[in-house]
Coordinates of C-alpha atoms in Angstrom, one line a residue:
Chain O
M234 CA -66.8 111.9 53.2
N235 CA -63.5 113.1 51.7
A236 CA -61.5 116.0 52.8
Q237 CA -61.1 118.5 50.0
Q238 CA -57.8 120.5 49.4
R239 CA -58.3 124.0 51.1
T240 CA -58.2 127.4 49.4
S241 CA -55.3 128.8 51.1
T242 CA -55.9 132.2 50.0
Y243 CA -58.8 132.6 52.9
N244 CA -58.4 132.2 56.4
F245 CA -59.8 128.9 57.9
A246 CA -63.5 128.6 57.4
Y247 CA -63.6 131.9 55.8
L248 CA -64.1 134.6 58.5
D249 CA -61.2 136.6 59.7
E250 CA -60.2 135.9 63.2
Q251 CA -61.7 139.1 65.0
T252 CA -65.3 138.2 63.4
K253 CA -65.0 134.5 64.7
R254 CA -64.1 136.1 68.3
M255 CA -66.9 138.2 68.2
I256 CA -69.4 135.5 67.2
R257 CA -68.0 133.1 69.7
R258 CA -68.7 135.6 72.4
A259 CA -72.3 136.0 71.4
I260 CA -72.7 132.2 71.2
L261 CA -71.6 132.0 74.8
K262 CA -73.8 134.5 75.7
A263 CA -76.8 132.9 73.8
I264 CA -75.9 129.4 75.6
A265 CA -75.9 131.3 78.9
I266 CA -79.3 133.0 78.3
P267 CA -81.1 130.3 76.8
G268 CA -83.8 131.6 74.2
Y269 CA -82.5 135.3 74.2
Q270 CA -81.5 137.0 71.1
V271 CA -77.8 138.1 71.2
P272 CA -77.0 141.0 68.7
F273 CA -74.1 140.5 66.6
A274 CA -72.1 142.2 63.9
S275 CA -73.2 140.0 61.0
R276 CA -71.0 140.1 58.2
E277 CA -71.4 140.1 54.3
M278 CA -71.0 136.6 53.2
P279 CA -70.3 135.3 49.5
M280 CA -74.1 134.7 49.3
P281 CA -77.1 136.7 49.6
Y282 CA -79.0 137.1 53.0
G283 CA -81.8 134.6 52.8
W284 CA -79.5 131.9 51.9
G285 CA -78.3 131.0 55.1
T286 CA -75.7 133.6 56.1
G287 CA -76.7 133.5 59.8
G288 CA -76.2 129.7 59.9
V289 CA -72.9 129.9 57.9
Q290 CA -71.3 132.6 60.1
V291 CA -72.2 130.5 63.2
T292 CA -70.9 127.2 61.4
A293 CA -67.6 129.3 60.3
A294 CA -66.9 130.2 63.9
I295 CA -67.3 126.9 65.6
L296 CA -66.0 124.5 62.8
G297 CA -62.5 122.9 63.3
P298 CA -60.5 120.8 61.1
N299 CA -61.7 117.4 62.7
D300 CA -65.4 118.3 62.0
V301 CA -67.7 116.6 59.7
L302 CA -70.4 118.8 58.4
K303 CA -73.8 117.8 57.2
V304 CA -76.0 120.4 55.6
I305 CA -79.7 120.0 54.9
D306 CA -82.2 122.0 53.2
Q307 CA -85.9 121.1 54.6
G308 CA -84.4 117.8 55.3
A309 CA -82.9 116.9 52.0
D310 CA -78.8 117.0 51.7
D311 CA -79.1 117.1 47.9
T312 CA -80.8 120.8 47.1
T313 CA -79.1 123.9 45.8
N314 CA -78.6 125.5 49.2
A315 CA -77.5 122.4 50.9
V316 CA -74.9 121.4 48.3
S317 CA -73.4 124.9 47.8
I318 CA -73.0 125.5 51.5
R319 CA -71.3 122.2 51.8
K320 CA -68.9 122.9 49.0
F321 CA -68.2 126.2 50.4
F322 CA -66.9 124.9 53.7
E323 CA -65.0 122.0 51.8
R324 CA -63.4 124.7 50.0
V325 CA -62.7 127.4 52.7
A326 CA -61.9 125.0 55.6
G327 CA -61.0 121.9 53.8
I328 CA -63.1 119.7 56.3
A329 CA -65.0 116.3 55.6
T330 CA -68.8 116.4 54.6
T331 CA -71.3 113.9 54.8
T332 CA -74.9 113.3 54.2
K333 CA -75.1 111.0 57.1
T334 CA -76.8 112.3 60.2
S335 CA -75.0 109.8 62.6
H336 CA -71.4 110.6 61.1
A337 CA -71.8 114.3 61.3
T338 CA -70.4 116.5 64.2
I339 CA -72.1 119.8 63.1
I340 CA -75.3 119.7 61.1
Q341 CA -76.5 123.2 59.7
T342 CA -80.0 123.1 58.8
R343 CA -82.7 125.0 57.1
H344 CA -85.9 124.5 58.8
R345 CA -85.8 120.5 59.6
I346 CA -84.4 118.7 62.6
P347 CA -83.1 114.9 61.5
E348 CA -85.5 112.0 62.4
V349 CA -82.8 110.2 64.2
P350 CA -82.4 111.7 67.6
L351 CA -79.0 113.8 67.7
T352 CA -76.3 113.1 70.1
A353 CA -74.3 114.5 73.0
G354 CA -71.3 115.1 70.5
Q355 CA -73.5 116.8 67.8
V356 CA -74.1 120.6 67.5
L357 CA -77.3 121.5 65.2
V358 CA -77.0 125.2 63.7
Y359 CA -80.1 126.6 62.2
Q360 CA -80.4 129.2 59.5
V361 CA -82.9 131.7 60.8
P362 CA -84.8 134.3 58.6
N363 CA -86.8 136.0 61.4
P364 CA -85.4 135.5 64.9
E365 CA -88.1 137.7 66.6
P366 CA -91.3 135.6 67.3
L367 CA -93.2 139.1 68.2
R368 CA -92.3 140.9 65.1
F369 CA -95.2 140.5 62.9
L370 CA -97.4 141.3 65.9
E371 CA -95.0 144.3 67.1
P372 CA -92.8 145.7 64.3
R373 CA -90.9 148.2 66.8
E374 CA -87.6 146.7 68.0
T375 CA -88.1 148.7 70.8
E376 CA -91.4 147.5 72.1
T377 CA -90.4 143.7 71.4
R378 CA -87.2 144.1 73.1
K379 CA -89.3 145.7 76.3
M380 CA -91.8 142.8 75.8
H381 CA -88.9 140.1 76.0
A382 CA -87.6 142.3 79.4
L383 CA -90.7 142.2 81.0
E384 CA -91.7 138.7 80.2
E385 CA -94.8 140.4 78.6
Y386 CA -96.2 137.7 76.0
G387 CA -99.8 138.1 76.2
L388 CA -100.0 139.2 72.5
M389 CA -98.6 135.8 71.6
H390 CA -101.5 134.0 73.1
V391 CA -103.9 136.3 71.7
K392 CA -102.7 135.4 68.3
L393 CA -102.8 131.7 69.1
Y394 CA -106.4 132.6 70.4
E395 CA -107.4 134.2 66.9
D396 CA -106.2 131.3 65.3
I397 CA -108.6 129.2 67.3
A398 CA -111.5 131.8 66.9
R399 CA -111.1 132.0 63.2
N400 CA -110.1 128.3 62.1
G401 CA -111.4 126.4 65.1
H402 CA -107.8 125.2 66.0
I403 CA -104.3 126.7 65.9
A404 CA -103.4 126.9 62.3
T405 CA -99.9 128.1 63.0
T406 CA -97.9 125.0 61.4
Y407 CA -94.4 126.3 61.3
A408 CA -92.2 128.9 63.2
Y409 CA -94.6 127.8 66.1
P410 CA -93.5 129.9 69.1
V411 CA -91.9 128.0 72.1
K412 CA -91.0 129.2 75.7
I413 CA -87.6 128.2 77.1
E414 CA -87.2 127.1 80.7
G415 CA -90.4 129.0 81.3
R416 CA -88.8 132.7 80.6
Y417 CA -88.0 133.6 76.9
V418 CA -90.4 133.0 74.1
M419 CA -88.5 132.1 71.0
D420 CA -88.8 131.5 67.4
P421 CA -87.8 127.9 66.6
S422 CA -86.9 129.1 62.9
P423 CA -89.6 128.0 60.4
T424 CA -89.2 124.3 61.0
P425 CA -92.8 122.5 60.6
K426 CA -93.9 122.3 64.3
F427 CA -93.7 118.6 63.8
D428 CA -90.1 119.1 64.8
N429 CA -91.0 121.4 68.0
P430 CA -90.8 118.5 70.5
K431 CA -87.5 117.3 69.1
M432 CA -85.9 120.5 70.7
H433 CA -86.9 119.6 74.0
M434 CA -84.3 117.9 76.3
S435 CA -82.3 117.2 73.2
D436 CA -78.8 115.7 73.6
A437 CA -77.4 118.0 71.1
L438 CA -76.7 121.7 71.5
Q439 CA -78.7 124.0 69.2
L440 CA -77.4 127.5 68.1
F441 CA -79.7 129.7 65.7
G442 CA -77.9 132.2 63.5
A443 CA -80.1 135.0 61.7
G444 CA -77.6 137.0 59.5
R445 CA -79.9 139.8 58.0
E446 CA -81.4 140.3 61.5
K447 CA -77.9 140.0 63.2
R448 CA -79.2 137.7 66.1
I449 CA -77.6 134.6 67.6
Y450 CA -79.6 132.6 70.0
A451 CA -79.3 129.1 71.6
L452 CA -80.4 126.1 73.5
P453 CA -78.0 124.1 75.6
P454 CA -78.6 120.4 75.6
H455 CA -81.2 119.2 78.3
T456 CA -83.2 122.5 77.9
Q457 CA -87.1 122.6 78.5
V458 CA -88.6 123.8 75.3
V459 CA -92.4 124.1 75.5
S460 CA -94.7 124.6 72.6
L461 CA -97.4 127.4 73.6
D462 CA -100.6 126.3 73.8
F463 CA -104.2 126.4 75.8
E464 CA -105.4 123.8 78.2
D465 CA -108.3 123.2 75.7
H466 CA -106.5 123.4 72.7
P467 CA -103.4 121.6 73.3
F468 CA -100.2 121.9 71.1
E469 CA -100.5 119.1 68.5
V470 CA -98.0 118.1 65.7
Q471 CA -98.8 117.2 62.2
R472 CA -100.3 113.6 61.4
F473 CA -100.0 111.8 57.9
D474 CA -102.6 109.5 56.9
K475 CA -100.1 107.0 54.9
P476 CA -96.5 106.1 55.5
C477 CA -93.5 107.0 53.4
A478 CA -94.2 105.7 49.9
L479 CA -90.6 105.0 49.3
C480 CA -89.6 103.5 53.0
G481 CA -92.8 103.0 54.6
A482 CA -91.3 105.1 57.6
E483 CA -94.4 106.2 59.8
Q484 CA -94.2 109.1 62.7
V485 CA -91.9 111.0 60.2
Y486 CA -92.4 114.3 58.4
L487 CA -93.5 113.8 54.7
D488 CA -93.1 115.8 51.8
E489 CA -95.7 115.9 48.9
V490 CA -94.3 115.1 45.4
I491 CA -96.5 115.4 42.2
L492 CA -95.9 112.3 40.1
D493 CA -97.5 113.4 36.8
D494 CA -100.3 115.7 35.5
R495 CA -103.4 113.6 36.2
G496 CA -103.3 114.3 39.9
N497 CA -100.9 111.3 40.9
R498 CA -98.9 112.0 44.1
M499 CA -96.9 110.6 46.7
F500 CA -95.8 111.4 50.1
V501 CA -92.0 110.6 50.9
C502 CA -89.8 111.4 53.8
S503 CA -88.6 115.0 53.9
D504 CA -85.4 113.6 55.8
T505 CA -83.5 111.9 52.7
D506 CA -81.1 110.5 54.8
H507 CA -83.5 108.6 56.9
C508 CA -85.3 107.6 53.9
E509 CA -82.0 106.1 52.2
S510 CA -80.8 104.6 55.5
R511 CA -84.2 102.6 55.6
R512 CA -84.1 101.7 52.2
A513 CA -80.7 100.4 52.5
K514 CA -82.0 98.0 55.3
G515 CA -84.8 96.7 53.3
Y516 CA -87.7 98.9 54.3
R517 CA -90.1 99.6 51.4
G518 CA -93.2 101.7 50.7
E519 CA -95.8 101.2 48.2
L520 CA -93.7 102.7 45.7
G521 CA -90.4 101.7 46.9
G522 CA -90.0 98.9 44.4
A523 CA -89.3 95.3 45.2
Q524 CA -87.2 94.3 47.9
Chain D
M928 CA -44.9 147.9 73.4
M929 CA -41.6 150.1 73.7
G930 CA -39.8 148.9 76.6
A931 CA -42.0 145.6 77.1
P932 CA -40.0 142.9 78.6
A933 CA -39.9 139.8 76.2
A934 CA -41.8 137.9 78.5
A935 CA -44.8 140.0 77.5
L936 CA -44.1 138.9 73.8
E937 CA -43.5 135.4 74.1
G938 CA -45.7 132.4 74.7
G939 CA -48.9 133.2 72.7
F940 CA -50.7 130.4 70.7
A941 CA -48.3 128.6 68.1
D942 CA -51.2 128.4 65.7
P943 CA -53.6 131.4 66.4
V944 CA -56.2 130.3 64.3
L945 CA -56.7 126.6 64.9
D946 CA -55.6 126.9 68.6
A947 CA -58.3 129.4 69.2
Q948 CA -60.9 127.2 67.7
S949 CA -59.9 124.2 69.6
V950 CA -59.9 126.2 73.0
F951 CA -63.3 127.8 72.1
R952 CA -64.9 124.7 71.5
T953 CA -63.7 123.4 74.7
I954 CA -65.3 126.8 76.5
M955 CA -68.6 126.3 74.3
D956 CA -69.0 122.6 75.3
A957 CA -68.4 123.6 78.9
M958 CA -70.6 126.5 78.9
A959 CA -73.5 124.3 77.3
R960 CA -72.8 121.4 80.1
P961 CA -72.4 123.5 83.1
G962 CA -70.2 121.9 85.8
S963 CA -68.7 119.2 83.5
V964 CA -64.7 119.4 83.7
L965 CA -63.0 119.5 80.4
A966 CA -59.4 119.0 79.8
M967 CA -57.2 121.7 78.2
K968 CA -54.1 121.5 76.6
P969 CA -51.4 123.7 77.7
L970 CA -51.6 126.0 74.6
V971 CA -49.9 129.2 75.7
V972 CA -47.6 130.2 78.3
P973 CA -48.6 133.3 80.1
P974 CA -46.4 135.1 82.5
A975 CA -46.7 133.7 86.4
P976 CA -48.9 133.8 88.0
L977 CA -51.6 133.3 85.3
G978 CA -51.9 129.6 84.6
S979 CA -52.0 128.2 80.8
A980 CA -55.7 127.3 81.1
A981 CA -56.7 130.9 82.2
G982 CA -54.3 132.3 79.6
A983 CA -55.6 130.5 76.8
V984 CA -59.5 131.1 77.3
A985 CA -58.3 134.8 77.6
C986 CA -56.4 134.6 74.1
T987 CA -59.3 133.0 72.7
L988 CA -62.2 135.4 73.7
I989 CA -60.8 138.8 74.4
D990 CA -59.8 141.3 71.7
A991 CA -59.9 145.0 71.1
D992 CA -63.6 145.2 71.5
T993 CA -63.6 143.9 74.8
P994 CA -61.8 145.4 77.9
F995 CA -60.6 143.3 80.5
W996 CA -60.3 143.7 84.2
L997 CA -57.4 142.3 86.4
D998 CA -58.1 141.5 90.1
P999 CA -55.4 142.9 92.5
M1000 CA -53.2 139.9 92.7
L1001 CA -53.0 139.6 88.9
S1002 CA -52.5 143.3 88.2
A1003 CA -49.6 143.6 90.7
H1004 CA -47.6 141.7 87.9
G1005 CA -47.1 144.5 85.3
T1006 CA -45.9 142.0 82.8
L1007 CA -49.3 140.5 82.8
G1008 CA -51.2 143.3 81.5
A1009 CA -48.5 143.9 79.0
W1010 CA -48.8 140.1 77.8
L1011 CA -52.6 140.3 77.5
G1012 CA -52.4 143.3 75.8
F1013 CA -49.8 142.3 73.3
H1014 CA -51.6 139.1 72.3
T1015 CA -55.1 140.1 72.3
G1016 CA -55.1 143.7 71.5
A1017 CA -57.3 144.4 74.6
S1018 CA -56.9 147.2 76.8
A1019 CA -57.4 147.0 80.4
A1020 CA -60.7 148.3 82.0
S1021 CA -60.3 151.0 84.7
V1022 CA -63.4 149.5 86.9
P1023 CA -64.7 146.1 87.1
G1024 CA -68.4 147.3 86.3
S1025 CA -67.3 148.3 82.8
S1026 CA -65.2 145.3 81.7
H1027 CA -66.5 142.5 79.3
F1028 CA -64.0 140.0 81.0
A1029 CA -62.5 139.9 84.3
L1030 CA -59.5 137.7 85.1
I1031 CA -59.6 136.7 89.1
G1032 CA -56.3 135.2 90.2
D1033 CA -57.4 135.2 94.1
P1034 CA -61.1 133.9 94.0
M1035 CA -61.0 133.6 97.7
A1036 CA -60.7 137.3 97.9
M1037 CA -62.5 138.6 95.0
L1038 CA -64.8 141.3 94.6
P1039 CA -68.7 140.4 95.0
L1040 CA -70.2 139.1 91.8
D1041 CA -72.5 142.0 91.9
Q1042 CA -69.7 144.6 91.5
F1043 CA -69.1 143.3 87.9
A1044 CA -71.5 144.5 84.8
Q1045 CA -74.8 142.5 85.2
G1046 CA -76.3 143.5 81.9
S1047 CA -79.6 145.2 81.7
Q1048 CA -83.3 143.5 81.4
D1049 CA -83.1 145.0 77.8
Y1050 CA -79.7 143.5 77.1
P1051 CA -78.8 140.7 79.6
D1052 CA -75.8 139.8 77.4
Q1053 CA -73.9 143.2 78.4
S1054 CA -72.4 141.5 81.4
T1055 CA -69.0 140.7 82.6
T1056 CA -67.8 137.1 81.8
L1057 CA -65.4 136.1 85.0
I1058 CA -62.3 133.9 84.3
L1059 CA -61.3 132.4 87.8
Q1060 CA -58.0 130.9 88.3
L1061 CA -58.4 127.9 90.9
Q1062 CA -56.5 125.5 92.6
S1063 CA -58.2 122.7 91.6
L1064 CA -61.8 121.9 90.0
S1065 CA -62.1 118.6 91.9
E1066 CA -60.6 118.7 95.1
G1067 CA -62.7 121.5 96.9
A1068 CA -66.0 121.3 98.6
P1069 CA -68.6 119.8 96.1
L1070 CA -71.2 121.8 94.6
T1071 CA -74.4 120.4 92.9
F1072 CA -76.3 122.2 90.1
E1073 CA -79.4 122.1 88.2
G1074 CA -80.5 123.8 84.8
P1075 CA -80.4 123.9 81.2
G1076 CA -77.4 122.0 80.0
I1077 CA -77.6 119.7 82.8
K1078 CA -78.7 116.2 82.4
G1079 CA -80.3 115.5 85.9
R1080 CA -77.7 117.0 88.3
S1081 CA -74.0 118.0 87.9
T1082 CA -71.5 118.1 90.5
I1083 CA -68.1 120.0 90.7
A1084 CA -65.6 120.6 93.5
P1085 CA -63.8 123.8 92.8
K1086 CA -61.0 124.4 95.4
G1087 CA -60.4 128.1 96.1
L1088 CA -63.8 129.8 95.7
A1089 CA -64.6 132.6 98.3
A1090 CA -66.2 131.7 101.5
D1091 CA -69.7 132.9 100.9
F1092 CA -69.5 131.9 97.0
A1093 CA -72.9 129.7 97.7
R1094 CA -74.9 132.7 98.8
Q1095 CA -73.3 135.0 96.1
W1096 CA -74.3 132.5 93.3
R1097 CA -77.8 132.1 94.5
D1098 CA -78.3 136.0 94.4
N1099 CA -76.9 136.0 90.8
A1100 CA -79.2 133.5 89.9
K1101 CA -82.1 135.6 91.5
R1102 CA -81.2 138.5 88.9
F1103 CA -81.9 136.2 85.8
P1104 CA -82.0 137.1 83.1
R1105 CA -79.1 139.6 84.4
G1106 CA -75.8 138.3 86.0
V1107 CA -72.4 137.2 85.4
D1108 CA -71.3 133.7 83.9
L1109 CA -68.1 132.1 85.2
I1110 CA -65.5 130.4 83.4
L1111 CA -63.4 128.2 86.1
T1112 CA -60.0 127.2 85.1
G1113 CA -57.7 124.8 86.9
T1114 CA -54.1 123.9 85.8
D1115 CA -55.2 121.8 82.8
A1116 CA -58.9 122.0 82.7
I1117 CA -61.9 124.3 82.6
A1118 CA -65.6 124.2 83.7
C1119 CA -68.2 126.9 83.2
L1120 CA -71.3 128.2 85.4
P1121 CA -73.7 130.1 83.2
R1122 CA -75.9 132.2 85.0
T1123 CA -78.5 129.5 84.6
A1124 CA -76.7 126.9 86.7
R1125 CA -79.1 126.7 89.8
L1126 CA -76.9 125.6 93.1
I1127 CA -79.0 123.3 95.0
Q1128 CA -76.4 122.0 97.2
A1129 CA -73.2 123.3 98.9
E1130 CA -71.4 121.6 101.5
N1131 CA -70.4 124.3 104.0

């Protein structure tokens, strides 16, 4: 949580001002048309596509000197992608960073939503690889654009139906399509579907940036986000048999960790900050050690 | 800028990078929470009759990629167009329907909302954003809205809107996803009405 000295040879937050204005205008349109993908002139960033260039550009365009930034990669603050993006903004914007969800004003995420509910002052920025939910069903942009324009989403229901026909249940577990305010079908980015209900009526503003695909979209706070399903096959989130092995949390998303080469494994919180805060409060799971 | 009066050159952001960032965050928060009135510091001093809040919004969002349109009340003051041109690099749009931003100094007499760019069904983002300069955001007739970004309902009381604004705004909502978005500015505050804000109650 200590502000770093900024590298002054770059503009504040790396991007030039014209680029920021272009992204800012796209963000405002995205907020005004929730779930609609606004095209934007995505820039080359000092990291390859696929490493969060869309999220980084959105964060750079909204970031101010008083913001506190948290970056998570699959819920974890300590993996390569999260650490390097945090360091990038410490260096080019001199801002404070944190791993604590409750301290952050901007949280950039690659595919998880923190377990603790977000608050009104926070902005969640998603790094999105494939913003078009219909792309794997229809490769032509001209056609998917028309399908969104005409609100023609039958194909998506066919895909979910085929899941049921083949597997007996909807087998889509991440990037699970959602409908926004009864209008646009949106890809929630490849978050586990466990997180879909957290998007619904969230207190925080949610922004989505896809750098390679050059799209920005948004969910204002208090916006209706409904996961697509069928009456006889309602939407369900993943369930876990056991609580977190380290902190004992239930109703959270767990990662599988292999412990040795004899088949031993444990399931622990994917949200590292949530797990650490619980352990600091004295909660223990079966492998969490003595209290 | 040959021959431009000094008034066209002075009064921009003192710190263009951080001032624009702070104004943008206010606009973004206001757009994400329709109808909430947010305070705006006087960061620019535009030539009269443009106020500092509307001027700051313009300097934050407009640039060479986005032609602006001034309503007759504002375009009557030549210095203002030159001021916007100097501080944003943008050019004036000849007709409102081709403008990305429209600055409205006299909302009571403004063109109907459907005269501005509405976007297309394929690209609803290609619509005009209107920046309205109002006498007040709290002393007019209350308007109550529902929609994305609003917890329950939100009420705002802008003073100086067109008499048939309620009808025009309901028509704008019917065009969704096409339609215009509004940034309402007072003397030291702004509020936003994106096209999704549904007007459910208007007194008049």
